[in-house]
Amino acid sequence: MAIANRASAGSGTAGTSTYRNFYHGRGIAIWGGYYLNLHNNEVYDCPNSGIRLNNSDYARISYNTVYNNTWWSYNGESGIVIAQSLNRDADNTNTKIKMRIENNITYANINKLVYYNPSYACEDGSGNYDTTLDSYACGGRNKIVDGSGCYITRNAWDSDDSGGSNPNYFTNVSGSSREESGDNKYYGTFLFANNVSYANGMNGVVVHKTDYANVYNNTVYGNGEVPSTGDPDWGNYSDTWKSALGAGRQNYSGIVVHSSSNVNVLNNISEARFGNDTAFVNYVESGWVVENVSFGSSKNLAGTTGNVAGGNQSLSSSDFTEANPQFVDATNNTLSSRDYSLSIGSPAIDHIASDQSYESDFDISGVSRPQGNGFDMGAYERLNTWDGSESTAWTTADNWSAGVVPTAGRSPLIVNASNAPQITTTVSLKDLTINSGGSLTIATNGSLNINGTLTNSGSLTINGTVNID
C-alpha cells in the first residue's frame, strides 16, 4: 500500500496525490520553535523523520535513540533533521553554538520509497506535469537519495531559492508586505558531537547547504542499507522494496559535507558499508562557492572497508588514519544490541593530543575525556581500567589499561584482578567506579579525593581517608 500511495501521488497532475495518513507523520516535529531541549526520547516506527526542527533557533537534541523511522513515506526524510533555521534575535556572531545534536543513537532509518513532491518543478517543455521526469522529487524518479541518521539541511541561503526555502531571506513581514533582507543568512554554529549512527539508509552524518558546523567525536558505521549499483545487495533482493529501484544510491555511506562552508570534521570514526562506498565526503554542487572545510590531518579514523575519502573537492586519503577501529560488537544481527565502544588495543584510543580545544568534555556515556594520554576518537572514551598486571601499587602505570596513572579529572574503573589496588598516597579523581568483584584498599597513609561520584558495587576498605565533594 505504501508503494501504491507513492505511485498514485506521481500518476497525475501536481498536487493530486492520494494522501493516506498511515504513511505520514513524524515522531517529534517542531516548526518555528526556539530555546528547545529534546532530551532522552525513544522515537521509532514513524513513517517520516523521528525528530525534525524547521525554522527553529537555539535547540539541543541530545541523548535520544531514534530508529526504524522513514520507511514507508514518499517524503525525503532522515532520523534527526534540522532544516531552514531562523534567526530569533539580533545576534550576528557565527561562532556561537546555537544548534546542538549530541549524544544520540540513530539506526535503521531508511527511505524504502523514492522521494516524491508534487510541488516541485516537474513540467515538460510545454508546461504540463511530466509523470516520467527523472529529476529529484519528480514522478519518474527511481533512485533513493535520502534516509540518513543525522542530517542538517538548507540552513545557508541559496540564491536559487529566491527565499523559498530560507526563512531568513525576509526580515520584515507584515500582512502581505515583505521586505528583502540585506543579509539573507542564518547566524550561529551547528554542533554534531558524540553521536552513534549505523545501519541507516544512506549516510550517518550529513551537513548539507549549511555554513558553520562542527562535527566532532561521532561514530558512524555500516550505513548505506539502500543498495548502490555494484554493491553485493544490487540485484540480489531479499526485500521487495529494493526490487522497485531502477538506480542505486550514490556511493557514500559515512560522513558527508555537501555545499557548505566553515565546517570542521575532527576526531570521528567512519567506516563505509561496502568496498565501493566512501567513508568521508566533501562535495560541492555546481554553482555553489564554499570555503574553509577542514578534516584536519590524521584527526579522523576511517575503517578498512571501502574508500577513505571522496567527493569532488580536494580530499586525500593520506589525511586520514585508515585502520580497524576494533569496536566491541559492531555487527550483531540485533541492531539494538550493537556496541560501538572501543576494545583494548583500538587505534582510536588516545589518538588525539589532550590539549585540543575542540574536544568534548564527556563521551556519550558520560565518561570524562580524556582518560589516558590523549582523547579517544569517536563517541566513546574507553575507561582507564585497573588490570593489576604488575603489582598492587596504584601509582604504577603498567597496572592500568591505558598505561597511565589516573589523576584529577579522570574517572577510572576498578575490576576484579589478581592484584587488587592499594592507595598509599594522596589521589584525586573526578569519578570512581568499582565493579562487582573488584576491590580497593585505602591504606592508613592513603587519601582518596573524589570530585564527582563514587559508584561501588564491589569492596572498598578504608583505613585512611576518603573525601567526596
Short mmCIF file of C-alpha atoms in Angstrom, two decimals:
data_model
loop_
_atom_site.label_atom_id
_atom_site.label_comp_id
_atom_site.label_asym_id
_atom_site.label_seq_id
_atom_site.Cartn_x
_atom_site.Cartn_y
_atom_site.Cartn_z
CA MET A 1 0.00 0.00 0.00
CA ALA A 2 2.85 2.39 0.72
CA ILE A 3 4.22 1.84 -2.78
CA ALA A 4 0.72 2.33 -4.21
CA ASN A 5 0.39 5.52 -2.17
CA ARG A 6 3.56 6.89 -3.73
CA ALA A 7 2.58 5.65 -7.19
CA SER A 8 -0.80 7.38 -7.06
CA ALA A 9 0.97 10.54 -5.98
CA GLY A 10 3.08 10.50 -9.12
CA SER A 11 0.43 9.47 -11.61
CA GLY A 12 -1.46 12.66 -12.23
CA THR A 13 -1.25 16.39 -12.09
CA ALA A 14 0.88 18.09 -9.49
CA GLY A 15 -0.75 18.17 -6.10
CA THR A 16 -3.23 15.33 -6.70
CA SER A 17 -1.58 12.69 -4.55
CA THR A 18 -3.79 10.27 -2.66
CA TYR A 19 -2.94 11.17 0.92
CA ARG A 20 -3.05 8.25 3.34
CA ASN A 21 -2.36 9.33 6.92
CA PHE A 22 -0.94 5.92 7.72
CA TYR A 23 2.16 6.80 5.70
CA HIS A 24 2.65 10.32 7.03
CA GLY A 25 3.67 11.82 10.34
CA ARG A 26 6.85 12.47 12.30
CA GLY A 27 7.73 11.42 15.83
CA ILE A 28 8.66 14.86 17.22
CA ALA A 29 8.19 17.77 14.82
CA ILE A 30 8.53 21.46 15.72
CA TRP A 31 8.11 24.33 13.27
CA GLY A 32 9.19 27.77 14.44
CA GLY A 33 10.28 26.80 17.95
CA TYR A 34 13.24 28.22 19.79
CA TYR A 35 15.09 27.57 23.05
CA LEU A 36 14.26 23.89 22.67
CA ASN A 37 15.60 20.90 24.60
CA LEU A 38 14.66 17.50 23.18
CA HIS A 39 16.26 15.10 25.61
CA ASN A 40 16.19 11.37 26.40
CA ASN A 41 13.43 10.32 23.99
CA GLU A 42 12.99 7.00 22.23
CA VAL A 43 11.49 7.62 18.79
CA TYR A 44 10.71 4.72 16.48
CA ASP A 45 8.39 3.32 13.79
CA CYS A 46 7.36 6.73 12.42
CA PRO A 47 6.66 6.98 8.66
CA ASN A 48 8.68 10.20 8.35
CA SER A 49 11.52 11.66 10.43
CA GLY A 50 11.94 10.66 14.05
CA ILE A 51 12.83 14.21 15.15
CA ARG A 52 12.61 17.29 12.92
CA LEU A 53 13.04 21.01 13.54
CA ASN A 54 12.22 23.63 10.92
CA ASN A 55 12.53 27.44 11.22
CA SER A 56 13.95 26.99 14.71
CA ASP A 57 16.74 28.57 16.73
CA TYR A 58 18.69 27.71 19.89
CA ALA A 59 17.98 23.97 20.10
CA ARG A 60 19.58 20.95 21.74
CA ILE A 61 18.73 17.43 20.59
CA SER A 62 20.52 15.07 22.97
CA TYR A 63 20.51 11.55 24.41
CA ASN A 64 17.75 10.34 22.10
CA THR A 65 17.51 6.92 20.48
CA VAL A 66 15.93 7.22 17.03
CA TYR A 67 15.39 4.09 14.96
CA ASN A 68 13.18 2.32 12.38
CA ASN A 69 11.77 5.58 11.03
CA THR A 70 11.28 6.98 7.49
CA TRP A 71 10.45 3.59 5.94
CA TRP A 72 7.21 4.00 4.03
CA SER A 73 6.69 7.68 3.32
CA TYR A 74 7.45 9.12 -0.09
CA ASN A 75 8.84 12.26 1.59
CA GLY A 76 12.63 12.62 1.70
CA GLU A 77 13.24 12.05 5.42
CA SER A 78 16.03 11.16 7.88
CA GLY A 79 16.29 10.10 11.52
CA ILE A 80 17.12 13.52 13.05
CA VAL A 81 16.74 16.63 10.88
CA ILE A 82 17.32 20.36 11.40
CA ALA A 83 16.27 22.42 8.37
CA GLN A 84 15.92 26.07 7.39
CA SER A 85 16.87 27.54 10.76
CA LEU A 86 15.53 31.02 11.53
CA ASN A 87 17.28 33.82 13.42
CA ARG A 88 15.28 34.73 16.52
CA ASP A 89 17.44 37.58 17.79
CA ALA A 90 19.84 40.22 16.55
CA ASP A 91 22.98 38.25 17.42
CA ASN A 92 25.05 38.09 14.25
CA THR A 93 28.03 36.08 15.50
CA ASN A 94 28.66 32.85 13.66
CA THR A 95 30.89 31.29 16.31
CA LYS A 96 28.20 30.86 18.96
CA ILE A 97 26.94 27.27 19.08
CA LYS A 98 23.16 27.57 18.80
CA MET A 99 22.05 24.22 17.38
CA ARG A 100 23.29 21.02 19.03
CA ILE A 101 22.86 17.38 18.04
CA GLU A 102 24.72 15.48 20.76
CA ASN A 103 24.90 12.02 22.31
CA ASN A 104 22.19 10.47 20.15
CA ILE A 105 21.96 6.95 18.73
CA THR A 106 20.34 6.63 15.30
CA TYR A 107 19.95 3.41 13.36
CA ALA A 108 17.75 1.72 10.73
CA ASN A 109 16.24 4.99 9.50
CA ILE A 110 15.76 4.01 5.86
CA ASN A 111 13.81 5.50 2.96
CA LYS A 112 12.29 2.50 1.23
CA LEU A 113 10.42 4.66 -1.28
CA VAL A 114 11.81 7.21 -3.72
CA TYR A 115 11.19 10.82 -2.66
CA TYR A 116 8.27 12.48 -4.44
CA ASN A 117 7.00 16.05 -4.07
CA PRO A 118 4.24 17.18 -6.47
CA SER A 119 5.02 20.85 -5.76
CA TYR A 120 8.46 20.57 -7.40
CA ALA A 121 9.03 21.84 -10.93
CA CYS A 122 8.31 18.63 -12.82
CA GLU A 123 6.81 20.06 -16.02
CA ASP A 124 7.75 19.10 -19.54
CA GLY A 125 8.75 21.60 -22.23
CA SER A 126 5.12 22.57 -22.75
CA GLY A 127 4.49 23.34 -19.11
CA ASN A 128 2.50 20.15 -18.48
CA TYR A 129 3.18 17.91 -15.50
CA ASP A 130 5.54 15.15 -16.62
CA THR A 131 4.94 11.89 -14.74
CA THR A 132 8.08 10.32 -16.22
CA LEU A 133 10.63 13.07 -15.50
CA ASP A 134 13.65 11.56 -13.74
CA SER A 135 14.58 14.61 -11.64
CA TYR A 136 14.77 14.97 -7.87
CA ALA A 137 11.27 14.64 -6.34
CA CYS A 138 9.54 14.07 -9.71
CA GLY A 139 7.23 11.22 -10.65
CA GLY A 140 9.67 9.35 -12.86
CA ARG A 141 12.45 9.22 -10.29
CA ASN A 142 13.63 5.69 -9.44
CA LYS A 143 16.56 6.40 -7.12
CA ILE A 144 16.61 6.87 -3.34
CA VAL A 145 18.87 9.68 -2.11
CA ASP A 146 17.52 10.33 1.40
CA GLY A 147 17.33 8.49 4.71
CA SER A 148 20.38 9.30 6.85
CA GLY A 149 20.96 9.16 10.59
CA CYS A 150 21.59 12.84 11.45
CA TYR A 151 21.00 15.49 8.78
CA ILE A 152 21.12 19.29 8.73
CA THR A 153 19.98 20.95 5.52
CA ARG A 154 19.33 24.27 3.80
CA ASN A 155 20.44 26.45 6.67
CA ALA A 156 22.55 28.56 4.28
CA TRP A 157 20.99 30.98 1.84
CA ASP A 158 20.54 29.64 -1.69
CA SER A 159 20.11 32.32 -4.34
CA ASP A 160 18.18 29.87 -6.50
CA ASP A 161 15.55 29.55 -3.79
CA SER A 162 14.56 33.23 -4.03
CA GLY A 163 13.77 32.97 -0.36
CA GLY A 164 11.57 29.94 -0.87
CA SER A 165 13.43 27.59 1.44
CA ASN A 166 15.36 30.04 3.62
CA PRO A 167 13.26 31.88 6.20
CA ASN A 168 15.98 34.49 6.75
CA TYR A 169 15.52 35.84 3.23
CA PHE A 170 12.98 38.35 4.53
CA THR A 171 13.44 40.42 7.67
CA ASN A 172 10.09 42.18 7.99
CA VAL A 173 6.75 40.51 7.47
CA SER A 174 3.51 42.44 7.87
CA GLY A 175 0.42 41.03 6.24
CA SER A 176 1.28 40.50 2.60
CA SER A 177 4.15 43.02 2.67
CA ARG A 178 7.63 41.54 2.98
CA GLU A 179 10.96 43.35 2.78
CA GLU A 180 14.04 41.59 1.49
CA SER A 181 16.89 41.20 3.94
CA GLY A 182 20.26 42.59 3.05
CA ASP A 183 21.99 39.58 4.58
CA ASN A 184 19.90 36.51 3.84
CA LYS A 185 21.74 34.18 6.21
CA TYR A 186 21.36 32.26 9.41
CA TYR A 187 23.83 33.15 12.17
CA GLY A 188 25.24 30.57 14.54
CA THR A 189 27.17 27.30 14.59
CA PHE A 190 25.77 23.76 14.43
CA LEU A 191 27.40 21.04 16.52
CA PHE A 192 27.34 17.28 15.95
CA ALA A 193 29.12 15.59 18.87
CA ASN A 194 29.24 12.09 20.37
CA ASN A 195 26.55 10.64 18.11
CA VAL A 196 26.46 6.98 17.05
CA SER A 197 24.89 6.33 13.67
CA TYR A 198 24.72 2.94 11.97
CA ALA A 199 22.67 0.81 9.56
CA ASN A 200 20.75 3.81 8.20
CA GLY A 201 19.62 4.00 4.60
CA MET A 202 22.17 6.48 3.28
CA ASN A 203 24.77 8.20 5.49
CA GLY A 204 25.45 8.56 9.19
CA VAL A 205 26.00 12.34 9.48
CA VAL A 206 25.31 14.93 6.76
CA VAL A 207 26.00 18.68 6.65
CA HIS A 208 24.02 19.88 3.61
CA LYS A 209 24.00 23.50 2.45
CA THR A 210 24.73 24.70 5.98
CA ASP A 211 27.53 27.08 6.94
CA TYR A 212 29.37 26.95 10.26
CA ALA A 213 29.18 23.41 11.58
CA ASN A 214 31.44 21.34 13.82
CA VAL A 215 31.37 17.55 13.53
CA TYR A 216 33.31 16.13 16.48
CA ASN A 217 33.69 12.68 18.05
CA ASN A 218 30.97 10.83 16.16
CA THR A 219 30.93 7.11 15.40
CA VAL A 220 29.48 6.17 12.02
CA TYR A 221 29.42 2.56 10.85
CA GLY A 222 27.89 0.46 8.09
CA ASN A 223 25.26 2.84 6.81
CA GLY A 224 24.02 2.61 3.21
CA GLU A 225 21.27 0.00 3.64
CA VAL A 226 19.82 1.30 0.37
CA PRO A 227 21.75 -0.62 -2.31
CA SER A 228 24.03 1.13 -4.76
CA THR A 229 24.90 -0.14 -8.20
CA GLY A 230 27.75 -2.57 -7.78
CA ASP A 231 27.02 -3.36 -4.13
CA PRO A 232 26.55 -7.02 -3.16
CA ASP A 233 22.88 -6.19 -2.49
CA TRP A 234 22.26 -4.86 -6.00
CA GLY A 235 20.17 -7.35 -7.98
CA ASN A 236 20.10 -9.84 -5.10
CA TYR A 237 17.00 -8.59 -3.36
CA SER A 238 15.84 -10.06 -0.10
CA ASP A 239 13.34 -7.21 0.32
CA THR A 240 10.58 -6.32 -2.14
CA TRP A 241 11.16 -2.59 -1.83
CA LYS A 242 14.65 -2.92 -3.31
CA SER A 243 13.37 -4.54 -6.49
CA ALA A 244 11.39 -1.37 -7.32
CA LEU A 245 14.58 0.68 -7.65
CA GLY A 246 15.88 1.44 -11.11
CA ALA A 247 19.14 3.02 -9.98
CA GLY A 248 21.41 2.71 -6.99
CA ARG A 249 22.27 5.35 -4.42
CA GLN A 250 25.47 7.37 -4.59
CA ASN A 251 28.48 5.55 -3.16
CA TYR A 252 28.58 7.42 0.15
CA SER A 253 27.77 5.78 3.47
CA GLY A 254 29.59 7.78 6.12
CA ILE A 255 30.10 11.46 6.98
CA VAL A 256 29.23 13.91 4.19
CA VAL A 257 29.78 17.66 3.82
CA HIS A 258 27.72 18.93 0.87
CA SER A 259 27.97 22.51 -0.45
CA SER A 260 28.79 24.00 2.95
CA SER A 261 31.40 26.46 4.28
CA ASN A 262 33.29 26.79 7.55
CA VAL A 263 32.87 23.15 8.57
CA ASN A 264 35.25 21.25 10.85
CA VAL A 265 35.19 17.44 10.82
CA LEU A 266 37.51 16.17 13.54
CA ASN A 267 38.09 13.11 15.73
CA ASN A 268 35.37 10.98 14.15
CA ILE A 269 35.30 7.30 13.25
CA SER A 270 33.56 6.50 9.98
CA GLU A 271 33.54 3.12 8.27
CA ALA A 272 31.79 2.66 4.94
CA ARG A 273 29.44 -0.23 4.26
CA PHE A 274 30.77 -1.81 1.06
CA GLY A 275 34.00 -1.80 -0.90
CA ASN A 276 32.80 0.80 -3.40
CA ASP A 277 31.48 3.16 -0.71
CA THR A 278 33.29 6.16 0.79
CA ALA A 279 33.64 6.98 4.49
CA PHE A 280 34.35 10.76 4.33
CA VAL A 281 32.99 13.01 1.56
CA ASN A 282 33.31 16.68 0.63
CA TYR A 283 31.09 17.54 -2.33
CA VAL A 284 30.11 20.91 -3.81
CA GLU A 285 27.11 21.33 -6.08
CA SER A 286 27.55 23.25 -9.31
CA GLY A 287 27.05 26.98 -8.76
CA TRP A 288 27.98 26.91 -5.08
CA VAL A 289 31.11 28.57 -3.74
CA VAL A 290 32.43 27.24 -0.43
CA GLU A 291 35.45 27.80 1.79
CA ASN A 292 37.14 26.57 4.96
CA VAL A 293 36.12 22.92 5.14
CA SER A 294 38.63 21.08 7.34
CA PHE A 295 39.05 17.39 8.04
CA GLY A 296 42.35 18.01 9.81
CA SER A 297 45.37 15.79 9.28
CA SER A 298 45.12 12.28 10.75
CA LYS A 299 42.34 13.55 13.02
CA ASN A 300 39.67 11.18 11.70
CA LEU A 301 39.73 7.40 11.50
CA ALA A 302 38.34 5.53 8.51
CA GLY A 303 37.74 1.83 8.82
CA THR A 304 39.16 -0.73 6.45
CA THR A 305 36.01 -1.16 4.34
CA GLY A 306 35.65 0.84 1.12
CA ASN A 307 37.25 4.13 0.16
CA VAL A 308 38.51 6.59 2.74
CA ALA A 309 37.82 9.96 1.10
CA GLY A 310 35.74 11.18 -1.83
CA GLY A 311 33.56 13.86 -3.38
CA ASN A 312 34.58 16.43 -5.96
CA GLN A 313 36.80 18.50 -3.67
CA SER A 314 40.43 18.09 -2.69
CA LEU A 315 40.22 15.43 -0.01
CA SER A 316 43.08 12.99 0.29
CA SER A 317 43.05 9.60 1.99
CA SER A 318 46.50 10.48 3.35
CA ASP A 319 44.83 12.98 5.67
CA PHE A 320 43.02 10.15 7.47
CA THR A 321 44.05 7.23 9.63
CA GLU A 322 42.89 4.01 7.99
CA ALA A 323 42.60 1.10 10.43
CA ASN A 324 40.15 -1.29 12.04
CA PRO A 325 38.61 0.68 14.94
CA GLN A 326 38.08 -2.58 16.88
CA PHE A 327 34.59 -1.98 18.22
CA VAL A 328 33.29 -4.30 20.92
CA ASP A 329 30.36 -5.59 18.80
CA ALA A 330 29.78 -3.79 15.51
CA THR A 331 27.82 -6.42 13.58
CA ASN A 332 25.32 -8.01 15.96
CA ASN A 333 22.23 -9.05 13.98
CA THR A 334 20.11 -7.49 16.73
CA LEU A 335 20.74 -3.84 15.92
CA SER A 336 19.83 -2.57 19.38
CA SER A 337 22.49 -4.86 20.91
CA ARG A 338 25.41 -3.48 18.95
CA ASP A 339 28.21 -1.92 20.97
CA TYR A 340 30.44 0.69 19.33
CA SER A 341 32.65 1.30 22.34
CA LEU A 342 36.36 0.60 21.81
CA SER A 343 38.14 -2.64 22.62
CA ILE A 344 41.52 -2.62 24.35
CA GLY A 345 44.14 -2.07 21.66
CA SER A 346 41.93 0.00 19.36
CA PRO A 347 43.96 2.52 17.30
CA ALA A 348 41.30 5.11 18.15
CA ILE A 349 42.36 5.14 21.83
CA ASP A 350 44.48 8.14 22.88
CA HIS A 351 44.79 9.13 19.22
CA ILE A 352 44.32 12.88 19.69
CA ALA A 353 46.55 15.07 21.87
CA SER A 354 44.94 16.03 25.17
CA ASP A 355 45.28 19.78 24.58
CA GLN A 356 42.80 20.08 21.70
CA SER A 357 40.22 22.80 22.34
CA TYR A 358 37.52 21.20 20.18
CA GLU A 359 37.20 18.05 22.27
CA SER A 360 34.04 17.26 24.23
CA ASP A 361 34.43 17.14 28.00
CA PHE A 362 32.44 13.88 28.18
CA ASP A 363 31.60 11.00 25.88
CA ILE A 364 28.15 9.64 25.03
CA SER A 365 28.13 7.57 28.26
CA GLY A 366 29.13 10.49 30.48
CA VAL A 367 32.75 9.36 30.83
CA SER A 368 35.07 12.35 31.17
CA ARG A 369 37.60 12.97 28.41
CA PRO A 370 40.45 12.17 28.26
CA GLN A 371 41.10 9.01 30.27
CA GLY A 372 44.60 8.23 29.05
CA ASN A 373 47.41 10.15 27.37
CA GLY A 374 45.04 11.66 24.83
CA PHE A 375 41.45 11.76 23.60
CA ASP A 376 39.86 8.71 22.01
CA MET A 377 38.30 9.06 18.58
CA GLY A 378 34.58 8.53 18.12
CA ALA A 379 31.66 8.80 20.52
CA TYR A 380 33.11 6.59 23.27
CA GLU A 381 36.08 7.26 25.56
CA ARG A 382 37.44 4.00 26.90
CA LEU A 383 37.65 3.90 30.67
CA ASN A 384 41.12 3.51 32.13
CA THR A 385 40.72 0.12 33.81
CA TRP A 386 42.78 -1.44 36.58
CA ASP A 387 44.36 -4.72 35.46
CA GLY A 388 46.95 -5.18 38.22
CA SER A 389 49.34 -6.82 35.82
CA GLU A 390 52.43 -5.68 37.75
CA SER A 391 51.55 -5.19 41.42
CA THR A 392 49.02 -3.68 43.83
CA ALA A 393 50.52 -0.19 43.57
CA TRP A 394 48.01 2.41 42.39
CA THR A 395 50.84 4.63 41.11
CA THR A 396 52.36 2.07 38.73
CA ALA A 397 51.33 2.95 35.16
CA ASP A 398 51.60 -0.64 33.89
CA ASN A 399 48.80 -1.65 36.25
CA TRP A 400 46.36 0.41 34.15
CA SER A 401 44.90 -0.49 30.75
CA ALA A 402 45.74 2.93 29.32
CA GLY A 403 49.29 2.79 30.64
CA VAL A 404 48.62 6.00 32.57
CA VAL A 405 48.01 6.53 36.29
CA PRO A 406 44.63 8.30 36.63
CA THR A 407 44.80 11.80 38.06
CA ALA A 408 42.43 14.67 38.84
CA GLY A 409 39.67 14.94 36.25
CA ARG A 410 39.86 11.25 35.33
CA SER A 411 37.26 8.55 36.05
CA PRO A 412 38.92 5.11 36.29
CA LEU A 413 37.29 1.69 36.64
CA ILE A 414 38.28 -1.00 39.16
CA VAL A 415 37.51 -4.58 38.13
CA ASN A 416 38.30 -8.00 39.55
CA ALA A 417 42.04 -8.60 39.18
CA SER A 418 44.58 -10.92 40.80
CA ASN A 419 46.33 -7.87 42.28
CA ALA A 420 43.78 -5.54 43.86
CA PRO A 421 44.86 -1.87 44.03
CA GLN A 422 46.03 -0.11 47.16
CA ILE A 423 46.30 3.66 47.61
CA THR A 424 49.22 4.68 49.83
CA THR A 425 49.43 8.35 48.87
CA THR A 426 47.03 11.19 48.04
CA VAL A 427 44.91 10.50 44.94
CA SER A 428 42.40 12.92 43.38
CA LEU A 429 39.83 11.80 40.80
CA LYS A 430 36.65 13.02 39.16
CA ASP A 431 34.68 9.77 39.47
CA LEU A 432 35.49 6.24 40.55
CA THR A 433 33.65 3.03 39.72
CA ILE A 434 34.31 -0.30 41.46
CA ASN A 435 32.65 -3.17 39.62
CA SER A 436 31.26 -6.29 41.25
CA GLY A 437 34.24 -8.46 42.20
CA GLY A 438 36.60 -5.52 42.22
CA SER A 439 38.18 -4.20 45.40
CA LEU A 440 40.17 -1.17 46.54
CA THR A 441 42.04 -0.54 49.77
CA ILE A 442 42.90 2.91 51.13
CA ALA A 443 45.96 2.36 53.34
CA THR A 444 46.45 4.23 56.62
CA ASN A 445 48.74 6.71 54.88
CA GLY A 446 46.47 6.98 51.83
CA SER A 447 43.86 9.56 50.90
CA LEU A 448 41.24 9.49 48.12
CA ASN A 449 39.52 12.70 46.99
CA ILE A 450 36.60 12.38 44.56
CA ASN A 451 35.18 15.49 42.93
CA GLY A 452 32.20 13.68 41.46
CA THR A 453 30.62 10.27 42.00
CA LEU A 454 31.76 7.09 43.73
CA THR A 455 29.96 4.00 42.40
CA ASN A 456 30.79 0.93 44.47
CA SER A 457 29.41 -2.48 43.52
CA GLY A 458 32.46 -4.29 44.89
CA SER A 459 34.59 -3.84 48.00
CA LEU A 460 36.12 -0.65 49.43
CA THR A 461 38.33 -0.91 52.52
CA ILE A 462 39.09 2.45 54.15
CA ASN A 463 41.98 2.59 56.60
CA GLY A 464 42.94 6.11 55.52
CA THR A 465 40.59 8.90 54.39
CA VAL A 466 38.03 9.36 51.61
CA ASN A 467 36.55 12.74 50.70
CA ILE A 468 33.69 13.12 48.20
CA ASP A 469 32.74 16.63 47.06
#
